[in-house]
């Protein structure tokens, strides 16, 4: 299988590690998925203590942003009475600000208020559904959505519940969890690490042999017998990546496949030929949200927007004879 290598242009000179430095691993479960960390640690911290610190960062995300946890800050807000104000934690507000910025820039292709539609289609905390919802139910759910309905009192980090607004951070919280874990590791002096939560990654530093953390970009499942599909790998030092794909969660009904990625503008699961998109960004929160936005927009409209804002993105589209790739200039510039 041929390889194609991407090296970030912003690659700074990483601090060297000792020649006999050993890569150690930690892993666990969070946010309905798995997490893993590979790292080179100093002798001042035990692996057990580092693992506990990592879990604290991920638990913070769940406590503030999970729609699956009834007592999270997000869930309490979602079921609050119309007209009520709610002072929200700083981390919550940071994620919401990023989500709203992506929503505005994408003209609503990304929308953190899409929760009612996600739930109606069976991809949220509610039980999965075996069929497609009817037009009346979709119209009712859509009436509750709209990122423009979000009102924030910046003086006290308070969020207005206008009535029926249901925020969903599922497309950004894992990325922010990666960012929190990396900030924690940097804060305790870990010189080199690779953090992954649900497939979203961020890396820093080099290993004992001087090599960075090489990561293969996630790709759609190849057709049977296709052994020549290009493998893309990236040196993940000082960068994060996130991938969104239509093959991760879906259900089939009456001969059609319904993806878990919902277009807020149409209320429908995406139906174009874009199979996946990978975004490289300085932080994983932004990469996570933009990967979803690009997936909704599709390879043509998404590519145009990504080019306009200077986003590094790789699009993989299904064609009659297999897959076709396209990438932004910012991504092309990383080709080694």
mmCIF file of C-alpha atoms in Angstrom:
data_model
loop_
_atom_site.group_PDB
_atom_site.id
_atom_site.type_symbol
_atom_site.label_atom_id
_atom_site.label_comp_id
_atom_site.label_asym_id
_atom_site.label_seq_id
_atom_site.Cartn_x
_atom_site.Cartn_y
_atom_site.Cartn_z
ATOM 1 C CA UNK A 1 0.000 0.000 0.000
ATOM 2 C CA UNK A 2 1.550 3.361 -1.034
ATOM 3 C CA UNK A 3 2.008 6.090 1.587
ATOM 4 C CA UNK A 4 1.620 9.841 1.280
ATOM 5 C CA UNK A 5 3.230 11.965 3.977
ATOM 6 C CA UNK A 6 2.050 15.301 5.385
ATOM 7 C CA UNK A 7 4.307 17.487 7.530
ATOM 8 C CA UNK A 8 2.777 20.626 9.105
ATOM 9 C CA UNK A 9 4.430 23.841 7.944
ATOM 10 C CA UNK A 10 4.259 25.182 11.497
ATOM 11 C CA UNK A 11 6.354 22.278 12.749
ATOM 12 C CA UNK A 12 8.561 23.762 15.455
ATOM 13 C CA UNK A 13 11.721 22.167 16.756
ATOM 14 C CA UNK A 14 10.594 19.793 19.515
ATOM 15 C CA UNK A 15 12.617 19.371 22.663
ATOM 16 C CA UNK A 16 14.750 16.208 22.516
ATOM 17 C CA UNK A 17 14.063 13.353 24.901
ATOM 18 C CA UNK A 18 16.623 11.086 26.539
ATOM 19 C CA UNK A 19 17.982 8.323 24.338
ATOM 20 C CA UNK A 20 16.451 5.523 26.393
ATOM 21 C CA UNK A 21 13.045 7.207 26.832
ATOM 22 C CA UNK A 22 10.248 4.666 26.836
ATOM 23 C CA UNK A 23 6.793 5.192 25.365
ATOM 24 C CA UNK A 24 4.072 4.264 27.858
ATOM 25 C CA UNK A 25 0.339 3.922 27.287
ATOM 26 C CA UNK A 26 -2.889 4.682 29.123
ATOM 27 C CA UNK A 27 -6.457 4.095 27.988
ATOM 28 C CA UNK A 28 -10.052 4.021 29.147
ATOM 29 C CA UNK A 29 -13.636 4.882 28.310
ATOM 30 C CA UNK A 30 -15.363 8.264 28.164
ATOM 31 C CA UNK A 31 -18.212 10.043 26.354
ATOM 32 C CA UNK A 32 -19.554 6.768 25.002
ATOM 33 C CA UNK A 33 -16.247 5.958 23.317
ATOM 34 C CA UNK A 34 -12.632 5.151 24.164
ATOM 35 C CA UNK A 35 -9.589 7.262 24.879
ATOM 36 C CA UNK A 36 -5.889 6.501 24.710
ATOM 37 C CA UNK A 37 -2.681 8.349 25.469
ATOM 38 C CA UNK A 38 0.886 7.478 24.515
ATOM 39 C CA UNK A 39 3.521 9.476 26.309
ATOM 40 C CA UNK A 40 7.074 9.807 27.520
ATOM 41 C CA UNK A 41 7.018 10.912 31.130
ATOM 42 C CA UNK A 42 9.531 12.278 33.580
ATOM 43 C CA UNK A 43 10.353 10.430 36.772
ATOM 44 C CA UNK A 44 8.523 13.050 38.847
ATOM 45 C CA UNK A 45 5.103 11.614 37.961
ATOM 46 C CA UNK A 46 3.874 8.046 38.163
ATOM 47 C CA UNK A 47 1.831 6.585 35.343
ATOM 48 C CA UNK A 48 -1.003 6.005 37.802
ATOM 49 C CA UNK A 49 -1.104 9.675 38.833
ATOM 50 C CA UNK A 50 -1.026 10.834 35.232
ATOM 51 C CA UNK A 51 -3.888 8.477 34.406
ATOM 52 C CA UNK A 52 -5.948 9.940 37.231
ATOM 53 C CA UNK A 53 -5.243 13.460 36.000
ATOM 54 C CA UNK A 54 -6.328 12.534 32.475
ATOM 55 C CA UNK A 55 -9.573 11.038 33.750
ATOM 56 C CA UNK A 56 -10.305 14.212 35.704
ATOM 57 C CA UNK A 57 -10.051 16.283 32.520
ATOM 58 C CA UNK A 58 -12.377 13.968 30.601
ATOM 59 C CA UNK A 59 -14.821 13.751 33.514
ATOM 60 C CA UNK A 60 -15.009 17.549 33.494
ATOM 61 C CA UNK A 61 -16.182 17.474 29.871
ATOM 62 C CA UNK A 62 -18.845 14.880 30.692
ATOM 63 C CA UNK A 63 -20.026 16.812 33.757
ATOM 64 C CA UNK A 64 -20.434 20.025 31.792
ATOM 65 C CA UNK A 65 -21.295 18.966 28.224
ATOM 66 C CA UNK A 66 -22.875 15.503 28.046
ATOM 67 C CA UNK A 67 -26.415 15.066 26.721
ATOM 68 C CA UNK A 68 -26.301 11.458 28.002
ATOM 69 C CA UNK A 69 -25.826 12.562 31.623
ATOM 70 C CA UNK A 70 -29.021 13.934 33.175
ATOM 71 C CA UNK A 71 -27.144 16.018 35.729
ATOM 72 C CA UNK A 72 -24.619 17.652 33.383
ATOM 73 C CA UNK A 73 -24.685 21.432 33.027
ATOM 74 C CA UNK A 74 -25.817 20.999 29.433
ATOM 75 C CA UNK A 75 -28.704 18.651 30.276
ATOM 76 C CA UNK A 76 -29.934 20.924 33.060
ATOM 77 C CA UNK A 77 -29.921 23.841 30.652
ATOM 78 C CA UNK A 78 -31.707 21.879 27.924
ATOM 79 C CA UNK A 79 -34.664 21.071 30.168
ATOM 80 C CA UNK A 80 -34.830 24.467 31.908
ATOM 81 C CA UNK A 81 -37.889 26.681 31.815
ATOM 82 C CA UNK A 82 -38.339 29.261 29.079
ATOM 83 C CA UNK A 83 -37.033 32.693 30.025
ATOM 84 C CA UNK A 84 -34.581 31.413 32.641
ATOM 85 C CA UNK A 85 -30.914 32.435 32.783
ATOM 86 C CA UNK A 86 -28.113 30.020 33.697
ATOM 87 C CA UNK A 87 -24.560 30.857 34.732
ATOM 88 C CA UNK A 88 -22.351 28.353 32.899
ATOM 89 C CA UNK A 89 -18.794 27.156 33.623
ATOM 90 C CA UNK A 90 -15.889 28.692 31.724
ATOM 91 C CA UNK A 91 -15.084 25.504 29.784
ATOM 92 C CA UNK A 92 -18.700 25.204 28.652
ATOM 93 C CA UNK A 93 -18.674 28.800 27.434
ATOM 94 C CA UNK A 94 -15.421 28.307 25.545
ATOM 95 C CA UNK A 95 -16.870 25.347 23.641
ATOM 96 C CA UNK A 96 -20.123 27.175 22.955
ATOM 97 C CA UNK A 97 -18.228 30.194 21.604
ATOM 98 C CA UNK A 98 -16.267 27.980 19.216
ATOM 99 C CA UNK A 99 -19.446 26.197 18.101
ATOM 100 C CA UNK A 100 -21.231 29.487 17.435
ATOM 101 C CA UNK A 101 -18.252 30.828 15.461
ATOM 102 C CA UNK A 102 -18.266 27.751 13.205
ATOM 103 C CA UNK A 103 -22.057 27.999 12.858
ATOM 104 C CA UNK A 104 -21.831 31.614 11.715
ATOM 105 C CA UNK A 105 -18.921 31.015 9.346
ATOM 106 C CA UNK A 106 -20.635 28.001 7.771
ATOM 107 C CA UNK A 107 -24.010 29.775 7.428
ATOM 108 C CA UNK A 108 -25.649 27.225 9.696
ATOM 109 C CA UNK A 109 -24.268 24.051 8.129
ATOM 110 C CA UNK A 110 -22.903 23.502 11.622
ATOM 111 C CA UNK A 111 -25.362 24.203 14.429
ATOM 112 C CA UNK A 112 -24.914 23.370 18.138
ATOM 113 C CA UNK A 113 -28.695 23.657 18.623
ATOM 114 C CA UNK A 114 -29.371 20.662 16.365
ATOM 115 C CA UNK A 115 -30.120 18.385 19.335
ATOM 116 C CA UNK A 116 -33.882 17.985 18.681
ATOM 117 C CA UNK A 117 -33.194 16.746 15.143
ATOM 118 C CA UNK A 118 -30.371 14.445 16.250
ATOM 119 C CA UNK A 119 -32.658 12.927 18.876
ATOM 120 C CA UNK A 120 -35.589 12.610 16.472
ATOM 121 C CA UNK A 121 -33.449 10.702 13.981
ATOM 122 C CA UNK A 122 -32.346 8.332 16.757
ATOM 123 C CA UNK A 123 -28.711 9.389 17.053
ATOM 124 C CA UNK A 124 -28.864 11.004 20.504
ATOM 125 C CA UNK A 125 -29.621 9.689 24.000
ATOM 126 C CA UNK A 126 -33.107 8.577 22.889
ATOM 127 C CA UNK A 127 -33.454 4.988 21.613
ATOM 128 C CA UNK A 128 -32.459 4.317 18.009
ATOM 129 C CA UNK A 129 -35.339 4.316 15.562
ATOM 130 C CA UNK A 130 -36.018 1.763 12.797
ATOM 131 C CA UNK A 131 -37.532 4.213 10.320
ATOM 132 C CA UNK A 132 -37.468 7.836 9.157
ATOM 133 C CA UNK A 133 -39.534 10.441 11.065
ATOM 134 C CA UNK A 134 -42.477 12.049 9.307
ATOM 135 C CA UNK A 135 -42.600 15.600 8.009
ATOM 136 C CA UNK A 136 -44.701 16.893 10.903
ATOM 137 C CA UNK A 137 -42.261 15.643 13.527
ATOM 138 C CA UNK A 138 -39.330 17.099 11.587
ATOM 139 C CA UNK A 139 -41.044 20.481 11.353
ATOM 140 C CA UNK A 140 -41.668 20.524 15.112
ATOM 141 C CA UNK A 141 -38.049 19.627 15.851
ATOM 142 C CA UNK A 142 -36.734 22.194 13.407
ATOM 143 C CA UNK A 143 -38.781 24.922 15.091
ATOM 144 C CA UNK A 144 -36.756 24.360 18.262
ATOM 145 C CA UNK A 145 -33.390 24.673 16.477
ATOM 146 C CA UNK A 146 -31.422 27.733 15.425
ATOM 147 C CA UNK A 147 -28.013 28.842 16.684
ATOM 148 C CA UNK A 148 -29.200 32.464 16.334
ATOM 149 C CA UNK A 149 -31.543 31.840 19.298
ATOM 150 C CA UNK A 150 -28.570 31.567 21.682
ATOM 151 C CA UNK A 151 -28.296 34.604 23.959
ATOM 152 C CA UNK A 152 -25.304 35.119 26.256
ATOM 153 C CA UNK A 153 -24.797 37.662 29.023
ATOM 154 C CA UNK A 154 -21.003 38.006 28.788
ATOM 155 C CA UNK A 155 -20.733 39.961 32.024
ATOM 156 C CA UNK A 156 -21.594 36.836 34.026
ATOM 157 C CA UNK A 157 -21.259 33.953 31.542
ATOM 158 C CA UNK A 158 -25.013 33.438 31.690
ATOM 159 C CA UNK A 159 -27.022 31.674 28.992
ATOM 160 C CA UNK A 160 -30.697 32.337 28.291
ATOM 161 C CA UNK A 161 -33.054 29.405 27.771
ATOM 162 C CA UNK A 162 -35.539 30.947 25.319
ATOM 163 C CA UNK A 163 -37.758 27.884 25.431
ATOM 164 C CA UNK A 164 -37.185 24.477 23.867
ATOM 165 C CA UNK A 165 -33.568 25.191 22.907
ATOM 166 C CA UNK A 166 -31.580 21.954 23.127
ATOM 167 C CA UNK A 167 -27.828 22.253 22.648
ATOM 168 C CA UNK A 168 -25.788 19.257 21.559
ATOM 169 C CA UNK A 169 -21.970 19.315 21.823
ATOM 170 C CA UNK A 170 -21.431 15.769 20.537
ATOM 171 C CA UNK A 171 -19.575 17.077 17.467
ATOM 172 C CA UNK A 172 -17.135 19.201 19.457
ATOM 173 C CA UNK A 173 -16.826 17.862 23.026
ATOM 174 C CA UNK A 174 -14.471 14.987 22.199
ATOM 175 C CA UNK A 175 -12.127 17.419 20.500
ATOM 176 C CA UNK A 176 -12.208 19.698 23.515
ATOM 177 C CA UNK A 177 -11.498 16.712 25.734
ATOM 178 C CA UNK A 178 -8.355 16.089 23.689
ATOM 179 C CA UNK A 179 -7.342 19.722 24.167
ATOM 180 C CA UNK A 180 -7.881 19.563 27.935
ATOM 181 C CA UNK A 181 -5.809 16.402 28.239
ATOM 182 C CA UNK A 182 -2.956 17.882 26.203
ATOM 183 C CA UNK A 183 -3.021 21.065 28.312
ATOM 184 C CA UNK A 184 -2.841 18.936 31.451
ATOM 185 C CA UNK A 185 0.104 16.916 30.119
ATOM 186 C CA UNK A 186 1.987 20.036 29.080
ATOM 187 C CA UNK A 187 1.230 21.565 32.474
ATOM 188 C CA UNK A 188 2.889 18.731 34.381
ATOM 189 C CA UNK A 189 5.936 18.745 32.109
ATOM 190 C CA UNK A 190 5.286 15.718 29.877
ATOM 191 C CA UNK A 191 7.665 16.347 26.934
ATOM 192 C CA UNK A 192 6.043 14.115 24.326
ATOM 193 C CA UNK A 193 2.562 12.647 23.895
ATOM 194 C CA UNK A 194 -0.168 11.526 21.517
ATOM 195 C CA UNK A 195 -3.738 11.954 22.812
ATOM 196 C CA UNK A 196 -6.791 10.318 21.226
ATOM 197 C CA UNK A 197 -10.468 10.475 22.167
ATOM 198 C CA UNK A 198 -12.964 8.730 19.891
ATOM 199 C CA UNK A 199 -10.627 8.990 16.913
ATOM 200 C CA UNK A 200 -9.787 12.687 17.354
ATOM 201 C CA UNK A 201 -6.077 13.259 17.992
ATOM 202 C CA UNK A 202 -3.468 15.774 19.038
ATOM 203 C CA UNK A 203 0.252 15.194 19.351
ATOM 204 C CA UNK A 204 3.363 16.923 20.565
ATOM 205 C CA UNK A 205 7.066 16.151 20.695
ATOM 206 C CA UNK A 206 9.216 13.297 19.463
ATOM 207 C CA UNK A 207 10.151 9.800 20.586
ATOM 208 C CA UNK A 208 13.597 8.576 21.600
ATOM 209 C CA UNK A 209 14.601 8.009 17.970
ATOM 210 C CA UNK A 210 13.786 11.629 17.116
ATOM 211 C CA UNK A 211 10.717 10.698 15.099
ATOM 212 C CA UNK A 212 7.432 12.564 15.628
ATOM 213 C CA UNK A 213 4.137 10.840 16.280
ATOM 214 C CA UNK A 214 3.195 9.496 12.857
ATOM 215 C CA UNK A 215 -0.560 9.044 12.524
ATOM 216 C CA UNK A 216 -2.524 7.469 9.698
ATOM 217 C CA UNK A 217 -5.517 9.517 8.566
ATOM 218 C CA UNK A 218 -8.798 7.655 8.963
ATOM 219 C CA UNK A 219 -10.309 6.554 5.658
ATOM 220 C CA UNK A 220 -13.660 5.081 4.594
ATOM 221 C CA UNK A 221 -13.739 1.291 4.429
ATOM 222 C CA UNK A 222 -12.205 0.255 1.108
ATOM 223 C CA UNK A 223 -14.198 -1.920 -1.311
ATOM 224 C CA UNK A 224 -13.454 -5.639 -1.170
ATOM 225 C CA UNK A 225 -10.292 -6.442 -3.086
ATOM 226 C CA UNK A 226 -8.970 -2.869 -3.065
ATOM 227 C CA UNK A 227 -5.473 -3.253 -1.611
ATOM 228 C CA UNK A 228 -3.930 -0.225 -3.295
ATOM 229 C CA UNK A 229 -5.813 2.524 -1.476
ATOM 230 C CA UNK A 230 -3.462 5.385 -0.636
ATOM 231 C CA UNK A 231 -2.481 5.596 3.030
ATOM 232 C CA UNK A 232 -2.076 9.170 4.269
ATOM 233 C CA UNK A 233 0.142 9.747 7.298
ATOM 234 C CA UNK A 234 0.900 12.973 9.145
ATOM 235 C CA UNK A 235 3.574 14.089 11.608
ATOM 236 C CA UNK A 236 1.351 15.157 14.483
ATOM 237 C CA UNK A 237 3.579 17.584 16.367
ATOM 238 C CA UNK A 238 1.828 20.694 17.644
ATOM 239 C CA UNK A 239 -1.265 19.845 15.600
ATOM 240 C CA UNK A 240 -4.643 18.173 16.023
ATOM 241 C CA UNK A 241 -6.786 16.258 13.577
ATOM 242 C CA UNK A 242 -10.398 15.164 13.427
ATOM 243 C CA UNK A 243 -12.288 13.061 10.900
ATOM 244 C CA UNK A 244 -16.011 12.933 10.172
ATOM 245 C CA UNK A 245 -17.462 10.128 8.046
ATOM 246 C CA UNK A 246 -20.838 8.849 6.906
ATOM 247 C CA UNK A 247 -19.861 5.257 7.745
ATOM 248 C CA UNK A 248 -19.549 5.617 11.512
ATOM 249 C CA UNK A 249 -23.218 5.544 12.570
ATOM 250 C CA UNK A 250 -26.248 5.027 10.383
ATOM 251 C CA UNK A 251 -29.375 2.974 9.872
ATOM 252 C CA UNK A 252 -30.971 1.538 6.718
ATOM 253 C CA UNK A 253 -34.651 2.017 5.906
ATOM 254 C CA UNK A 254 -36.533 1.236 2.696
ATOM 255 C CA UNK A 255 -33.376 0.893 0.663
ATOM 256 C CA UNK A 256 -31.729 4.089 1.865
ATOM 257 C CA UNK A 257 -28.892 4.605 4.312
ATOM 258 C CA UNK A 258 -29.404 7.401 6.842
ATOM 259 C CA UNK A 259 -26.159 8.847 8.238
ATOM 260 C CA UNK A 260 -25.852 10.225 11.757
ATOM 261 C CA UNK A 261 -24.653 13.545 10.316
ATOM 262 C CA UNK A 262 -27.727 15.777 10.035
ATOM 263 C CA UNK A 263 -27.897 18.866 7.849
ATOM 264 C CA UNK A 264 -29.540 21.512 10.083
ATOM 265 C CA UNK A 265 -30.683 23.421 7.004
ATOM 266 C CA UNK A 266 -32.756 20.549 5.580
ATOM 267 C CA UNK A 267 -33.478 18.505 8.772
ATOM 268 C CA UNK A 268 -32.265 15.444 6.829
ATOM 269 C CA UNK A 269 -29.206 13.211 7.132
ATOM 270 C CA UNK A 270 -26.613 14.125 4.527
ATOM 271 C CA UNK A 271 -27.235 12.448 1.171
ATOM 272 C CA UNK A 272 -24.291 13.579 -0.979
ATOM 273 C CA UNK A 273 -21.316 11.467 -2.023
ATOM 274 C CA UNK A 274 -18.784 12.792 0.470
ATOM 275 C CA UNK A 275 -17.646 9.767 2.484
ATOM 276 C CA UNK A 276 -15.274 11.486 4.908
ATOM 277 C CA UNK A 277 -13.358 14.646 5.622
ATOM 278 C CA UNK A 278 -10.273 15.116 7.791
ATOM 279 C CA UNK A 279 -9.314 18.505 9.206
ATOM 280 C CA UNK A 280 -5.924 19.494 10.626
ATOM 281 C CA UNK A 281 -5.959 22.419 13.035
ATOM 282 C CA UNK A 282 -3.959 23.931 15.876
ATOM 283 C CA UNK A 283 -6.594 22.760 18.388
ATOM 284 C CA UNK A 284 -8.777 19.663 18.358
ATOM 285 C CA UNK A 285 -11.972 21.435 19.391
ATOM 286 C CA UNK A 286 -11.931 23.455 16.173
ATOM 287 C CA UNK A 287 -10.846 20.474 14.068
ATOM 288 C CA UNK A 288 -13.746 18.435 15.463
ATOM 289 C CA UNK A 289 -16.384 21.078 14.744
ATOM 290 C CA UNK A 290 -15.035 21.947 11.305
ATOM 291 C CA UNK A 291 -14.876 18.292 10.253
ATOM 292 C CA UNK A 292 -18.611 18.043 10.957
ATOM 293 C CA UNK A 293 -19.333 21.312 9.142
ATOM 294 C CA UNK A 294 -17.374 20.185 6.087
ATOM 295 C CA UNK A 295 -19.181 16.832 6.128
ATOM 296 C CA UNK A 296 -22.528 18.619 6.014
ATOM 297 C CA UNK A 297 -21.448 20.977 3.239
ATOM 298 C CA UNK A 298 -20.067 18.229 0.992
ATOM 299 C CA UNK A 299 -16.895 18.141 -1.053
ATOM 300 C CA UNK A 300 -17.743 21.036 -3.413
ATOM 301 C CA UNK A 301 -19.274 23.629 -1.093
ATOM 302 C CA UNK A 302 -17.082 22.472 1.798
ATOM 303 C CA UNK A 303 -13.912 22.691 -0.264
ATOM 304 C CA UNK A 304 -14.759 26.242 -1.332
ATOM 305 C CA UNK A 305 -15.331 27.375 2.250
ATOM 306 C CA UNK A 306 -12.250 25.577 3.566
ATOM 307 C CA UNK A 307 -10.126 27.257 0.895
ATOM 308 C CA UNK A 308 -11.580 30.650 1.727
ATOM 309 C CA UNK A 309 -10.754 30.412 5.429
ATOM 310 C CA UNK A 310 -7.399 28.676 4.985
ATOM 311 C CA UNK A 311 -8.430 25.365 6.549
ATOM 312 C CA UNK A 312 -6.265 22.268 6.002
ATOM 313 C CA UNK A 313 -8.731 19.579 4.937
ATOM 314 C CA UNK A 314 -8.785 16.340 2.955
ATOM 315 C CA UNK A 315 -12.080 15.277 1.342
ATOM 316 C CA UNK A 316 -12.795 11.715 0.184
ATOM 317 C CA UNK A 317 -15.768 11.281 -2.143
ATOM 318 C CA UNK A 318 -17.397 8.101 -3.417
ATOM 319 C CA UNK A 319 -17.454 7.834 -7.196
ATOM 320 C CA UNK A 320 -18.657 5.086 -9.514
ATOM 321 C CA UNK A 321 -15.161 3.609 -9.787
ATOM 322 C CA UNK A 322 -14.107 4.022 -6.134
ATOM 323 C CA UNK A 323 -12.915 6.989 -4.081
ATOM 324 C CA UNK A 324 -11.737 10.405 -5.235
ATOM 325 C CA UNK A 325 -9.688 12.703 -3.018
ATOM 326 C CA UNK A 326 -9.461 16.470 -3.017
ATOM 327 C CA UNK A 327 -7.651 18.751 -0.613
ATOM 328 C CA UNK A 328 -7.293 22.410 0.186
ATOM 329 C CA UNK A 329 -4.117 24.381 -0.619
ATOM 330 C CA UNK A 330 -3.303 24.460 3.102
ATOM 331 C CA UNK A 331 -3.357 20.657 3.122
ATOM 332 C CA UNK A 332 -1.433 20.379 -0.153
ATOM 333 C CA UNK A 333 1.287 22.619 1.264
ATOM 334 C CA UNK A 334 1.998 19.971 3.941
ATOM 335 C CA UNK A 335 2.852 17.259 1.405
ATOM 336 C CA UNK A 336 6.429 16.112 1.969
#
